[in-house]
Structures are given as structure tokens and as C-alpha cells.
């Protein structure tokens, strides 16, 4: 149980015993705090789930444990609101955007990481700047543009940009591509591969974990996005993704808190499932964005 | 998404000296082909709107009639007659200061605990990180419920301790602190980044400091902090940018807590209670896309751009300096 650390021989036995007790105490204390933190972070979700299966009148009381377990609440949610339509909208937005960045960001990141050209530094700095720009800064002319093109009320203004440029994805992919030795690409090119074939056949397979992480971040960001859909689909309920629908859910049919929490849990679930399958690439991607910059 | 800092590309060695014209020309076309979508996208979705925003900020524009040039009127109005923009700026400033400080310290604290764990590291790290993935709208909804004054678990727990819990999202003085707690709950990404940095601190340095008789506090101050300071600075930049664009949680919390029937089309409850959650981006949104004062919203956007650019510029320079001192780059 206790991690015994080797101490230098010269230390006197009494002192050694004292130190070992100190270490044990420290071990217990840090693990207790760690456990408390883990529980603390989990509790909100536990309460959401417990409330989600309560009867509606119990959800309005201060009791924490369901007196009866109403698992049917999760089904009721779908009856109260066209949740399936919203789910389809969310999936359309997230999946198409993710497909978009795979098509657009991989070549751009390849050019930044593996090709040499004038203006490379400048373009990289601009990408970083674009990434840091609050979306609200550029939103007025963009909205104007999409109104003129007649696409407001739909998901088109949200999806199309991903097929051309997404600063964060280009940045993250570049960071991953930099870690792949140039030698492999050179070898492929000596064998007669074009730059494009070298990218598709050599770099992409080698960078799979990085590409997967980027795709997941894109999926997550679009799944969670609220500002974009509010702006472009706000007036048109049929175009709403889940994030937007959920925020209006409670008021929409004067639904009770238990159903609201059931809906909340349902919107959180896919993200957690995604994470469960791909924990490693998530963590790798996160440390890449912050540390290996 | 996470805003991130990067170092510039290392200076590239000159391309092979002798190469035919045709090859170089072909090479140029190859590069261009790889970059074409990105360049088009960058121009349409960043460069053009950035410039156009400045133009619109000098106009009166309602999306229907043509923009009418009015000079500095929008800016004058912003700084003199319009009262709520001041409230919104104050709320955002509050968040920039409080959110940044608490988020970085809290993440550092949690990461320090996780870094010292010997058992169950994976599980606890996962539990602390997971909330960061929760969709902000859903997380906000959950917190409005948790902090419900009457039946929310938080106040119930406080009652057990003999403390009279507050009104939280329904009290102008408590709404921003409640939003801050919500953000702290979801700051797992920064925790992981700091944790990675903590685990990267060379173990020998600790042992050397320990032999010199340095206690845990001194070791933290003289060994840990200097080593991870670039990452902490990253956390500060990241948190400031996050606070400057704080939107979703503020809109959803104000609407749901005040019992609004509809979030998307309703401005009645935005900023509730008593405009305490009216952040700068929220007011920009209302001005531009609810009242259709697009010119005024553009002027607000220009100010937001100047402020966020200034913050990032200063901090990126600091970050460069810090990592140069450390000798890493």
C-alpha cells in the first residue's frame, strides 16, 4: 500500500521512522484530497442523473435520492420536443464540419509543416491570430454576407467555412505534422511520389492519431457551439441543433426540471462516449495545444 | 476552442541551389494548390470581415437600408450616452480579472494534487477533466438547477452546514460568482496542460533542492514555478481571451434562471438579474442581431478587437521572453 522510498543508509533509525511516517501521512492526505476532487467534479453530473429519473413533483423538492425510478423520463423527453430533429441537425453540423476540416486543414497544415515557401511564417502568425480572435469581432460583415446570399436560417453559414479554413485545426495539425520526420517524405518523393501522394500515402497514415484528435476537437466544438447556431438559425426552429434547443427546452412546453435534466444528460452523453473511446488522443491533443507550441 | 500560442517556424534552410526553372515553377503551383482553400477561407472569413467591421463601425446600418456614413457617432455614443455598454464592459472586465485569476490558480491547485498521486491517477484525472467536455449550454442548465435557491443540492448542502445559501443566479451580486464556479468546474483542459508541465519538471532539480534543505514551499517557489511559468502564462492568455468572449453561459443562465420561455428570440431576460450577466459580447449580439444596429455592433466589435489584440500581444511577448530566459527556445 504505502510507497516506501529508499533513504540513504546514513540516516539514523529514529529519524528514518519519523520520515516514513511523514511520508505515509502525506500519501494519505494527497490521496484523500485527490479522491475528494474526483468526487467533487463528478457530483454535478450525478445530481443531474438522479434528478432526471425522479417524478416531476419530487424534482421540485430538496430531496436528492429518487423515491421512485422513472427511467421513462428519457423517453418522455423525445415526446415533449422534436429532439430527434435537433439531433439530426447537430449531427449534420458536426459531421460535415469535421469532414470539411479533414479536406481543407490537412493540406494547409502540410504546406505549413513540410513545404518551404515565401510567406510561410507570416501565414502561420496570421493563423495563430485568427485563432485568438473572438468570433464576435468579425460577425457583423459575415452575417451581412450570409443574409445577402440567402442562407440565414440554415446551417450552411456554419458548415461552409470548415471546408475552406479553420485556424485551430490548421494550427493543431501543423503541430502534429512537425513531429513526423521529413526523411519518410523525402524517401517517398525520391521513389517518384508527388507532393500530394506523399501526403496522402505517407504522412496521413503516420499522423493518424493527430488527425483523429483534431477531428474530435472539431466535432466537440461544433457539437457544443451555441453562438453560431443562435446567430444563423435563431429564428428558424427547424434548423436548431441540440445546444440551442436545450436552452429553450424548459420553457418550450413548461416542462418540469426532471425532464430538463434528462434532456441535459442526453446532450452530454455523446460527448462522454466519444471521450471514453478516444481518451488518449484527447489528452495528447490538449497537451499539444498548450505545451508543445 | 482553445486559443493557443505558438512559436514561429524555424528559419528554413535555402532550397537546393541548382534547379531548373520548370521545377521551381511547378513547385510554386504545388504549394499554391495545397494552400488554395485555406487562403480563400482566410480571406473571406477573417481578412475581409475584419476590414469590413471597421468600415461598418462608421456607419448606421440596419441590414435593410444601405449603410449610411456617420463618422465617429457610434463611438461617441458608446462612450457617452449609451448606459448599458458601460455595464456590459464592467461585467466583462469583472470576468477577465476574476475568471482569469481563479481559473489559473484553481487549475494549478488541482494539477498539483494529481501530479503527487501515486494511485488512481488515471481515474481522478479523467473525472476532473470530463466536465470540460460538457456542452456549455447543458452545463449551464445543470448549474442553474444545482444552484436553485429552494431545492438545489448546493443550498441544501449549505443548510446542512448551517449556512443560509444565497439566491445565486437570481441575485445580481451572486450571479457572476456562480458563473465563475461553472467555469472552474469545466477548466479541465487547462488542468491537463498544467499537469503535463508539472510532470515535465526534471526530478533531479527537486532532489538537488531537497539536499540543499529546501522545504516543499520553497521547492515549489524556486523550482516548480520558474519551470512551468510559460505554461501558466499560456493559461492567463487563454483565460483572458475566454473571458472576453464569454457568451453562452451568460445568455443561458440569465434566461433559464429567470424562467424565460424562449432563449433564441427573447431579449427580455438577457442579462438577468438586473443586467448583472450582460457581458460585452452579449450586448454586442443584442445591439447587432436583435435591434439591428449593425453599425453600432461593429463599433463594439472594433473595441473588442483592440482590447483582445492588446492583451494577447503583451502576453505573447512576455511568453516569448519567459521561454527565452528558460533557455528552451
Coordinates of C-alpha atoms in Angstrom, one line a residue, chain A residues 68-194:
Chain A
X68 CA -39.2 6.0 -7.5
X69 CA -37.1 5.5 -10.5
X70 CA -38.7 6.9 -13.6
X71 CA -36.4 5.8 -16.4
X72 CA -39.3 6.6 -18.8
X73 CA -38.3 10.2 -18.4
X74 CA -35.7 9.8 -21.1
X75 CA -38.3 8.6 -23.5
X76 CA -40.7 11.4 -22.4
X77 CA -38.2 14.0 -23.4
X78 CA -38.4 12.8 -27.0
X79 CA -42.2 13.1 -26.9
X80 CA -42.1 16.6 -25.4
X81 CA -39.8 18.1 -28.0
X82 CA -38.7 17.1 -31.5
X83 CA -35.4 16.1 -30.1
X84 CA -34.6 13.7 -32.9
X85 CA -34.8 16.5 -35.5
X86 CA -32.5 18.6 -33.3
X87 CA -30.2 15.6 -33.0
X88 CA -30.1 15.3 -36.8
X89 CA -29.2 19.0 -37.1
X90 CA -26.4 18.6 -34.6
X91 CA -25.0 15.6 -36.3
X92 CA -25.2 17.3 -39.7
X93 CA -23.4 20.4 -38.4
X94 CA -20.7 18.4 -36.5
X95 CA -20.1 15.6 -39.0
X96 CA -20.0 17.9 -42.1
X97 CA -17.7 20.4 -40.4
X98 CA -15.4 17.6 -39.3
X99 CA -15.3 16.3 -42.9
X100 CA -14.6 19.8 -44.0
X101 CA -11.6 20.3 -41.9
X102 CA -10.2 17.0 -42.9
X103 CA -10.3 18.1 -46.5
X104 CA -9.1 21.7 -46.0
X105 CA -6.9 21.7 -43.0
X106 CA -4.7 18.7 -43.8
X107 CA -3.2 20.2 -47.0
X108 CA -2.8 23.6 -45.4
X109 CA -1.1 22.2 -42.3
X110 CA 1.1 20.0 -44.6
X111 CA 2.1 23.2 -46.5
X112 CA 2.9 24.9 -43.2
X113 CA 4.9 22.0 -41.7
X114 CA 6.5 20.2 -44.6
X115 CA 6.8 22.6 -47.6
X116 CA 9.0 25.7 -47.9
X117 CA 7.6 28.8 -49.4
X118 CA 7.8 32.6 -49.0
X119 CA 5.3 34.0 -46.5
X120 CA 5.2 30.8 -44.5
X121 CA 6.0 32.5 -41.2
X122 CA 3.5 35.3 -42.0
X123 CA 0.7 32.8 -42.8
X124 CA 1.4 30.9 -39.6
X125 CA 1.3 34.0 -37.5
X126 CA -2.0 35.0 -39.2
X127 CA -3.4 31.6 -38.4
X128 CA -2.5 32.0 -34.7
X129 CA -4.0 35.4 -34.7
X130 CA -7.2 34.2 -36.3
X131 CA -7.4 31.5 -33.7
X132 CA -7.3 34.1 -30.9
X133 CA -9.8 36.4 -32.4
X134 CA -13.1 36.5 -30.5
X135 CA -15.8 35.3 -33.1
X136 CA -17.9 38.4 -32.2
X137 CA -15.3 40.7 -33.9
X138 CA -16.0 39.5 -37.4
X139 CA -19.6 38.6 -37.1
X140 CA -21.3 41.7 -38.4
X141 CA -20.0 41.6 -42.0
X142 CA -20.2 37.8 -42.1
X143 CA -23.9 37.9 -41.1
X144 CA -24.5 40.5 -43.7
X145 CA -22.8 38.3 -46.3
X146 CA -24.9 35.3 -45.5
X147 CA -28.1 37.3 -45.5
X148 CA -27.3 38.6 -49.0
X149 CA -26.6 35.0 -50.1
X150 CA -29.9 33.9 -48.6
X151 CA -28.5 31.2 -46.3
X152 CA -29.5 32.5 -42.9
X153 CA -32.0 30.3 -41.1
X154 CA -29.9 27.2 -42.2
X155 CA -26.7 25.5 -41.1
X156 CA -24.9 26.4 -44.3
X157 CA -23.1 29.5 -42.9
X158 CA -21.8 27.3 -40.0
X159 CA -20.6 24.4 -42.2
X160 CA -19.1 26.0 -45.3
X161 CA -16.2 27.8 -43.6
X162 CA -14.8 24.5 -42.4
X163 CA -14.4 23.3 -45.9
X164 CA -12.0 26.2 -46.6
X165 CA -10.2 27.2 -43.4
X166 CA -10.3 26.6 -39.7
X167 CA -7.5 28.3 -37.8
X168 CA -7.4 26.0 -34.8
X169 CA -7.4 22.7 -36.9
X170 CA -4.6 24.0 -39.2
X171 CA -2.6 25.0 -36.1
X172 CA -3.1 21.7 -34.3
X173 CA -2.4 19.6 -37.4
X174 CA 0.7 21.5 -38.1
X175 CA 2.0 20.8 -34.6
X176 CA 1.4 17.1 -35.2
X177 CA 2.9 17.1 -38.6
X178 CA 6.1 18.7 -37.4
X179 CA 6.8 15.7 -35.2
X180 CA 6.9 13.4 -38.3
X181 CA 10.4 13.1 -39.7
X182 CA 10.9 14.7 -43.1
X183 CA 13.0 11.7 -44.2
X184 CA 10.0 9.5 -44.8
X185 CA 8.5 12.1 -47.2
X186 CA 11.8 12.6 -48.9
X187 CA 12.2 8.9 -49.5
X188 CA 8.7 8.8 -51.0
X189 CA 9.5 11.6 -53.3
X190 CA 12.7 10.0 -54.4
X191 CA 10.6 7.0 -55.2
X192 CA 8.7 9.2 -57.6
X193 CA 5.8 10.3 -55.4
X194 CA 4.3 13.7 -56.0

